[in-house]
Short mmCIF file of N, CA and C in Angstrom, two decimals:
data_model
loop_
_atom_site.label_atom_id
_atom_site.label_comp_id
_atom_site.label_asym_id
_atom_site.label_seq_id
_atom_site.Cartn_x
_atom_site.Cartn_y
_atom_site.Cartn_z
N MET A 16 -2.94 -19.53 -0.89
CA MET A 16 -3.78 -18.36 -0.75
C MET A 16 -3.00 -17.27 -0.02
N ALA A 17 -3.11 -16.04 -0.49
CA ALA A 17 -2.35 -14.93 0.10
C ALA A 17 -2.93 -14.51 1.45
N LYS A 18 -2.04 -14.13 2.33
CA LYS A 18 -2.43 -13.70 3.68
C LYS A 18 -2.99 -12.27 3.63
N VAL A 19 -4.07 -12.06 4.36
CA VAL A 19 -4.66 -10.73 4.53
C VAL A 19 -4.55 -10.41 6.02
N ALA A 20 -3.87 -9.32 6.35
CA ALA A 20 -3.70 -8.93 7.75
C ALA A 20 -5.03 -8.43 8.31
N ALA A 21 -5.48 -9.06 9.38
CA ALA A 21 -6.82 -8.79 9.93
C ALA A 21 -6.97 -7.41 10.54
N ASP A 22 -5.87 -6.80 10.97
CA ASP A 22 -5.97 -5.51 11.67
C ASP A 22 -5.85 -4.30 10.76
N LEU A 23 -5.85 -4.50 9.44
CA LEU A 23 -5.71 -3.40 8.49
C LEU A 23 -7.00 -3.18 7.71
N GLN A 24 -7.07 -2.03 7.03
CA GLN A 24 -8.15 -1.77 6.08
C GLN A 24 -7.53 -1.76 4.68
N TYR A 25 -8.35 -1.95 3.67
CA TYR A 25 -7.85 -2.13 2.31
C TYR A 25 -8.65 -1.31 1.31
N SER A 26 -7.98 -0.93 0.21
CA SER A 26 -8.67 -0.27 -0.90
C SER A 26 -8.99 -1.32 -1.95
N GLU A 27 -9.88 -0.97 -2.85
CA GLU A 27 -10.20 -1.86 -3.98
C GLU A 27 -8.96 -2.13 -4.84
N GLU A 28 -8.02 -1.17 -4.83
CA GLU A 28 -6.82 -1.27 -5.67
C GLU A 28 -5.68 -2.04 -4.98
N HIS A 29 -5.97 -2.68 -3.84
CA HIS A 29 -5.03 -3.57 -3.14
C HIS A 29 -4.01 -2.87 -2.24
N GLU A 30 -4.23 -1.59 -1.92
CA GLU A 30 -3.38 -0.95 -0.92
C GLU A 30 -3.97 -1.21 0.46
N TRP A 31 -3.08 -1.35 1.45
CA TRP A 31 -3.55 -1.47 2.83
C TRP A 31 -3.26 -0.17 3.57
N LEU A 32 -3.99 0.01 4.66
CA LEU A 32 -3.88 1.23 5.46
C LEU A 32 -3.84 0.82 6.93
N ALA A 33 -2.85 1.34 7.65
CA ALA A 33 -2.73 1.10 9.09
C ALA A 33 -2.76 2.45 9.80
N ARG A 34 -3.62 2.58 10.79
CA ARG A 34 -3.73 3.84 11.53
C ARG A 34 -2.61 3.91 12.57
N GLU A 35 -1.98 5.09 12.64
CA GLU A 35 -0.92 5.32 13.61
C GLU A 35 -1.37 6.45 14.54
N ASP A 36 -0.43 7.22 15.06
CA ASP A 36 -0.76 8.31 15.97
C ASP A 36 -1.55 9.41 15.26
N GLY A 37 -2.60 9.90 15.93
CA GLY A 37 -3.40 10.99 15.37
C GLY A 37 -4.00 10.61 14.03
N ASN A 38 -3.76 11.45 13.03
CA ASN A 38 -4.34 11.20 11.71
C ASN A 38 -3.34 10.58 10.75
N VAL A 39 -2.17 10.15 11.25
CA VAL A 39 -1.15 9.56 10.38
C VAL A 39 -1.48 8.10 10.09
N VAL A 40 -1.35 7.74 8.81
CA VAL A 40 -1.58 6.35 8.39
C VAL A 40 -0.38 5.86 7.59
N SER A 41 -0.08 4.59 7.74
CA SER A 41 0.93 3.92 6.90
C SER A 41 0.21 3.23 5.77
N ILE A 42 0.85 3.18 4.61
CA ILE A 42 0.23 2.59 3.43
C ILE A 42 1.23 1.63 2.78
N GLY A 43 0.71 0.51 2.32
CA GLY A 43 1.51 -0.46 1.59
C GLY A 43 0.61 -1.20 0.62
N ILE A 44 1.14 -2.26 0.00
CA ILE A 44 0.29 -3.07 -0.88
C ILE A 44 0.16 -4.47 -0.28
N SER A 45 -0.98 -5.08 -0.54
CA SER A 45 -1.33 -6.35 0.08
C SER A 45 -0.53 -7.52 -0.48
N ALA A 46 -0.51 -8.61 0.28
CA ALA A 46 0.12 -9.84 -0.19
C ALA A 46 -0.62 -10.40 -1.40
N VAL A 47 -1.92 -10.15 -1.50
CA VAL A 47 -2.67 -10.56 -2.70
C VAL A 47 -2.06 -9.89 -3.92
N ALA A 48 -1.78 -8.58 -3.80
CA ALA A 48 -1.19 -7.84 -4.91
C ALA A 48 0.23 -8.30 -5.20
N THR A 49 1.04 -8.53 -4.15
CA THR A 49 2.42 -8.95 -4.40
C THR A 49 2.46 -10.33 -5.06
N ASP A 50 1.53 -11.21 -4.68
CA ASP A 50 1.46 -12.53 -5.34
C ASP A 50 1.13 -12.38 -6.82
N ALA A 51 0.20 -11.48 -7.14
CA ALA A 51 -0.20 -11.27 -8.53
C ALA A 51 0.91 -10.60 -9.34
N LEU A 52 1.64 -9.69 -8.70
CA LEU A 52 2.69 -8.97 -9.41
C LEU A 52 3.92 -9.82 -9.67
N GLY A 53 4.24 -10.70 -8.76
CA GLY A 53 5.50 -11.45 -8.86
C GLY A 53 6.62 -10.64 -8.22
N ASP A 54 7.85 -10.90 -8.61
CA ASP A 54 9.01 -10.25 -7.99
C ASP A 54 9.04 -8.77 -8.31
N ILE A 55 8.95 -7.95 -7.26
CA ILE A 55 8.97 -6.50 -7.43
C ILE A 55 10.42 -6.04 -7.53
N VAL A 56 10.70 -5.26 -8.59
CA VAL A 56 12.07 -4.84 -8.87
C VAL A 56 12.27 -3.33 -8.76
N TYR A 57 11.19 -2.55 -8.71
CA TYR A 57 11.31 -1.09 -8.65
C TYR A 57 10.04 -0.52 -8.06
N VAL A 58 10.20 0.55 -7.26
CA VAL A 58 9.04 1.24 -6.71
C VAL A 58 9.28 2.75 -6.81
N ASP A 59 8.26 3.48 -7.25
CA ASP A 59 8.30 4.94 -7.34
C ASP A 59 7.27 5.47 -6.36
N LEU A 60 7.72 6.15 -5.31
CA LEU A 60 6.84 6.62 -4.25
C LEU A 60 6.60 8.12 -4.37
N PRO A 61 5.50 8.61 -3.78
CA PRO A 61 5.28 10.06 -3.78
C PRO A 61 6.35 10.75 -2.94
N GLU A 62 6.62 12.02 -3.23
CA GLU A 62 7.63 12.76 -2.50
C GLU A 62 7.10 13.23 -1.15
N ILE A 63 7.98 13.28 -0.16
CA ILE A 63 7.62 13.82 1.15
C ILE A 63 7.21 15.28 0.95
N GLY A 64 6.09 15.66 1.57
CA GLY A 64 5.57 17.02 1.44
C GLY A 64 4.56 17.18 0.33
N SER A 65 4.47 16.19 -0.57
CA SER A 65 3.48 16.27 -1.64
C SER A 65 2.11 15.87 -1.10
N THR A 66 1.08 16.26 -1.83
CA THR A 66 -0.28 15.91 -1.45
C THR A 66 -0.75 14.76 -2.33
N VAL A 67 -1.34 13.75 -1.70
CA VAL A 67 -1.95 12.64 -2.43
C VAL A 67 -3.46 12.73 -2.26
N THR A 68 -4.18 12.19 -3.24
CA THR A 68 -5.64 12.24 -3.22
C THR A 68 -6.20 10.83 -3.26
N ALA A 69 -7.15 10.56 -2.38
CA ALA A 69 -7.77 9.23 -2.32
C ALA A 69 -8.28 8.81 -3.68
N GLY A 70 -7.90 7.58 -4.08
CA GLY A 70 -8.37 7.01 -5.33
C GLY A 70 -7.56 7.40 -6.55
N GLU A 71 -6.57 8.29 -6.38
CA GLU A 71 -5.75 8.72 -7.51
C GLU A 71 -4.35 8.12 -7.43
N THR A 72 -3.70 8.01 -8.59
CA THR A 72 -2.36 7.42 -8.62
C THR A 72 -1.36 8.36 -7.94
N CYS A 73 -0.39 7.74 -7.28
CA CYS A 73 0.63 8.53 -6.58
C CYS A 73 2.01 7.93 -6.74
N GLY A 74 2.13 6.90 -7.55
CA GLY A 74 3.41 6.23 -7.78
C GLY A 74 3.18 4.98 -8.60
N GLU A 75 4.22 4.14 -8.65
CA GLU A 75 4.06 2.88 -9.36
C GLU A 75 4.97 1.81 -8.78
N VAL A 76 4.57 0.58 -9.06
CA VAL A 76 5.31 -0.59 -8.63
C VAL A 76 5.60 -1.41 -9.89
N GLU A 77 6.87 -1.73 -10.09
CA GLU A 77 7.27 -2.48 -11.27
C GLU A 77 7.75 -3.86 -10.84
N SER A 78 7.25 -4.87 -11.51
CA SER A 78 7.68 -6.24 -11.22
C SER A 78 8.23 -6.86 -12.49
N THR A 79 8.68 -8.10 -12.36
CA THR A 79 9.18 -8.81 -13.53
C THR A 79 8.05 -9.10 -14.52
N LYS A 80 6.80 -8.99 -14.07
CA LYS A 80 5.64 -9.27 -14.92
C LYS A 80 5.02 -8.01 -15.53
N SER A 81 4.98 -6.89 -14.77
CA SER A 81 4.24 -5.72 -15.24
C SER A 81 4.59 -4.48 -14.43
N VAL A 82 4.03 -3.36 -14.86
CA VAL A 82 4.10 -2.11 -14.10
C VAL A 82 2.69 -1.79 -13.66
N SER A 83 2.51 -1.51 -12.37
CA SER A 83 1.18 -1.22 -11.83
C SER A 83 1.21 0.13 -11.13
N ASP A 84 0.12 0.87 -11.31
CA ASP A 84 -0.02 2.14 -10.61
C ASP A 84 -0.24 1.90 -9.12
N LEU A 85 0.25 2.81 -8.33
CA LEU A 85 0.04 2.83 -6.90
C LEU A 85 -1.00 3.91 -6.62
N TYR A 86 -2.06 3.55 -5.91
CA TYR A 86 -3.14 4.48 -5.61
C TYR A 86 -3.13 4.82 -4.12
N SER A 87 -3.45 6.05 -3.81
CA SER A 87 -3.54 6.43 -2.41
C SER A 87 -4.95 6.15 -1.90
N PRO A 88 -5.08 5.49 -0.74
CA PRO A 88 -6.41 5.26 -0.17
C PRO A 88 -6.92 6.46 0.64
N VAL A 89 -6.06 7.48 0.81
CA VAL A 89 -6.43 8.66 1.60
C VAL A 89 -6.00 9.93 0.88
N THR A 90 -6.56 11.05 1.33
CA THR A 90 -6.13 12.37 0.88
C THR A 90 -5.36 13.02 2.02
N GLY A 91 -4.21 13.59 1.70
CA GLY A 91 -3.42 14.26 2.72
C GLY A 91 -1.99 14.48 2.26
N GLU A 92 -1.15 14.91 3.20
CA GLU A 92 0.25 15.20 2.90
C GLU A 92 1.14 14.01 3.25
N VAL A 93 2.03 13.67 2.33
CA VAL A 93 3.00 12.59 2.57
C VAL A 93 4.01 13.08 3.59
N THR A 94 4.14 12.35 4.71
CA THR A 94 5.04 12.75 5.78
C THR A 94 6.32 11.92 5.82
N GLU A 95 6.29 10.75 5.21
CA GLU A 95 7.46 9.86 5.27
C GLU A 95 7.35 8.84 4.15
N THR A 96 8.49 8.44 3.61
CA THR A 96 8.54 7.32 2.67
C THR A 96 9.54 6.31 3.24
N ASN A 97 9.46 5.09 2.75
CA ASN A 97 10.30 4.01 3.26
C ASN A 97 11.52 3.84 2.34
N PRO A 98 12.68 4.37 2.73
CA PRO A 98 13.86 4.25 1.88
C PRO A 98 14.31 2.80 1.67
N ALA A 99 13.99 1.93 2.63
CA ALA A 99 14.40 0.53 2.52
C ALA A 99 13.78 -0.15 1.30
N VAL A 100 12.51 0.17 0.97
CA VAL A 100 11.88 -0.48 -0.19
C VAL A 100 12.36 0.12 -1.51
N VAL A 101 12.82 1.38 -1.46
CA VAL A 101 13.41 1.98 -2.66
C VAL A 101 14.74 1.29 -2.96
N ASP A 102 15.54 1.06 -1.91
CA ASP A 102 16.83 0.40 -2.06
C ASP A 102 16.69 -1.09 -2.36
N ASP A 103 15.66 -1.73 -1.78
CA ASP A 103 15.46 -3.17 -1.94
C ASP A 103 13.96 -3.47 -2.11
N PRO A 104 13.43 -3.28 -3.32
CA PRO A 104 11.99 -3.47 -3.54
C PRO A 104 11.48 -4.88 -3.20
N ALA A 105 12.37 -5.87 -3.15
CA ALA A 105 11.96 -7.23 -2.80
C ALA A 105 11.38 -7.31 -1.39
N LEU A 106 11.65 -6.33 -0.53
CA LEU A 106 11.05 -6.28 0.81
C LEU A 106 9.52 -6.27 0.73
N ILE A 107 9.00 -5.66 -0.34
CA ILE A 107 7.54 -5.60 -0.50
C ILE A 107 6.99 -7.00 -0.67
N ASN A 108 7.70 -7.87 -1.38
CA ASN A 108 7.28 -9.26 -1.54
C ASN A 108 7.45 -10.06 -0.25
N SER A 109 8.59 -9.89 0.40
CA SER A 109 8.90 -10.74 1.55
C SER A 109 8.16 -10.34 2.81
N ASP A 110 7.82 -9.06 2.97
CA ASP A 110 7.16 -8.60 4.20
C ASP A 110 6.21 -7.43 3.87
N PRO A 111 5.15 -7.70 3.10
CA PRO A 111 4.29 -6.60 2.63
C PRO A 111 3.59 -5.82 3.75
N TYR A 112 3.36 -6.45 4.90
CA TYR A 112 2.64 -5.77 5.99
C TYR A 112 3.57 -5.25 7.07
N GLY A 113 4.87 -5.43 6.90
CA GLY A 113 5.84 -4.99 7.90
C GLY A 113 6.88 -4.10 7.27
N ALA A 114 8.09 -4.65 7.06
CA ALA A 114 9.21 -3.87 6.52
C ALA A 114 8.93 -3.34 5.11
N GLY A 115 7.93 -3.91 4.43
CA GLY A 115 7.60 -3.50 3.06
C GLY A 115 6.59 -2.37 2.96
N TRP A 116 6.33 -1.65 4.07
CA TRP A 116 5.42 -0.50 3.97
C TRP A 116 6.00 0.51 2.99
N LEU A 117 5.14 1.35 2.40
CA LEU A 117 5.60 2.25 1.35
C LEU A 117 5.73 3.71 1.79
N PHE A 118 4.65 4.29 2.33
CA PHE A 118 4.71 5.69 2.74
C PHE A 118 3.67 5.98 3.81
N LYS A 119 3.83 7.15 4.45
CA LYS A 119 2.91 7.58 5.50
C LYS A 119 2.30 8.92 5.10
N VAL A 120 1.04 9.10 5.50
CA VAL A 120 0.30 10.30 5.14
C VAL A 120 -0.40 10.86 6.38
N ALA A 121 -0.36 12.20 6.51
CA ALA A 121 -1.21 12.88 7.50
C ALA A 121 -2.56 13.03 6.80
N ALA A 122 -3.46 12.11 7.08
CA ALA A 122 -4.72 12.00 6.33
C ALA A 122 -5.73 13.07 6.72
N GLU A 123 -6.30 13.70 5.71
CA GLU A 123 -7.38 14.66 5.90
C GLU A 123 -8.73 13.97 5.69
N SER A 124 -8.73 13.01 4.77
CA SER A 124 -9.95 12.22 4.50
C SER A 124 -9.52 10.91 3.86
N GLU A 125 -10.44 9.98 3.79
CA GLU A 125 -10.11 8.69 3.19
C GLU A 125 -11.14 8.31 2.15
N GLY A 126 -10.69 7.51 1.20
CA GLY A 126 -11.59 6.99 0.18
C GLY A 126 -12.33 5.79 0.73
N PRO A 127 -13.11 5.13 -0.10
CA PRO A 127 -13.80 3.92 0.37
C PRO A 127 -12.80 2.83 0.73
N LEU A 128 -12.99 2.26 1.91
CA LEU A 128 -12.09 1.21 2.39
C LEU A 128 -12.88 -0.04 2.73
N LEU A 129 -12.21 -1.17 2.62
CA LEU A 129 -12.80 -2.46 2.94
C LEU A 129 -12.19 -2.98 4.24
N SER A 130 -12.99 -3.70 5.01
CA SER A 130 -12.43 -4.40 6.16
C SER A 130 -11.58 -5.57 5.64
N ALA A 131 -10.77 -6.13 6.51
CA ALA A 131 -9.96 -7.29 6.11
C ALA A 131 -10.84 -8.43 5.62
N GLU A 132 -11.97 -8.64 6.30
CA GLU A 132 -12.88 -9.71 5.91
C GLU A 132 -13.46 -9.47 4.51
N GLU A 133 -13.88 -8.22 4.25
CA GLU A 133 -14.44 -7.89 2.94
C GLU A 133 -13.38 -8.05 1.85
N TYR A 134 -12.17 -7.56 2.13
CA TYR A 134 -11.09 -7.64 1.14
C TYR A 134 -10.73 -9.10 0.84
N ALA A 135 -10.59 -9.90 1.88
CA ALA A 135 -10.25 -11.32 1.69
C ALA A 135 -11.31 -12.03 0.88
N SER A 136 -12.57 -11.76 1.19
CA SER A 136 -13.68 -12.39 0.49
C SER A 136 -13.69 -12.02 -0.99
N LYS A 137 -13.45 -10.77 -1.32
CA LYS A 137 -13.47 -10.30 -2.71
C LYS A 137 -12.27 -10.77 -3.52
N ASN A 138 -11.12 -10.99 -2.84
CA ASN A 138 -9.88 -11.21 -3.54
C ASN A 138 -9.24 -12.57 -3.31
N GLY A 139 -9.95 -13.46 -2.64
CA GLY A 139 -9.45 -14.82 -2.45
C GLY A 139 -8.28 -14.91 -1.49
N GLY A 140 -8.20 -13.98 -0.55
CA GLY A 140 -7.14 -14.04 0.45
C GLY A 140 -7.63 -14.77 1.69
N GLU A 141 -6.72 -15.03 2.61
CA GLU A 141 -7.12 -15.67 3.86
C GLU A 141 -6.64 -14.84 5.04
N LEU A 142 -7.48 -14.77 6.06
CA LEU A 142 -7.13 -14.00 7.26
C LEU A 142 -6.21 -14.80 8.15
#
């Protein structure tokens, strides 16, 4: 069973959100998603300075099994992307809640989010 980090919030589309200083949030994809995707070989992230909209696609993740859209759980400006996952997408599989984070946003608003408990219950993950 895939691990669900208890201190994060989640979108229906399997992205996680971690609150940082002020209105900045880090975003990545859950271990549930990485297990379903298999080995991730490529990631396309939004550009720094671009605006993302909650619930809309902002990039993609490609694995040996499929290509999946990446959805933003918040609306706001992208302030940082993780160059390490662009260089080595396997980090997303090996450490989805740590070194495998994808991008950061100065959030203006957020879409519907699930607690870790709700996400685990809906998706068969474990806390």
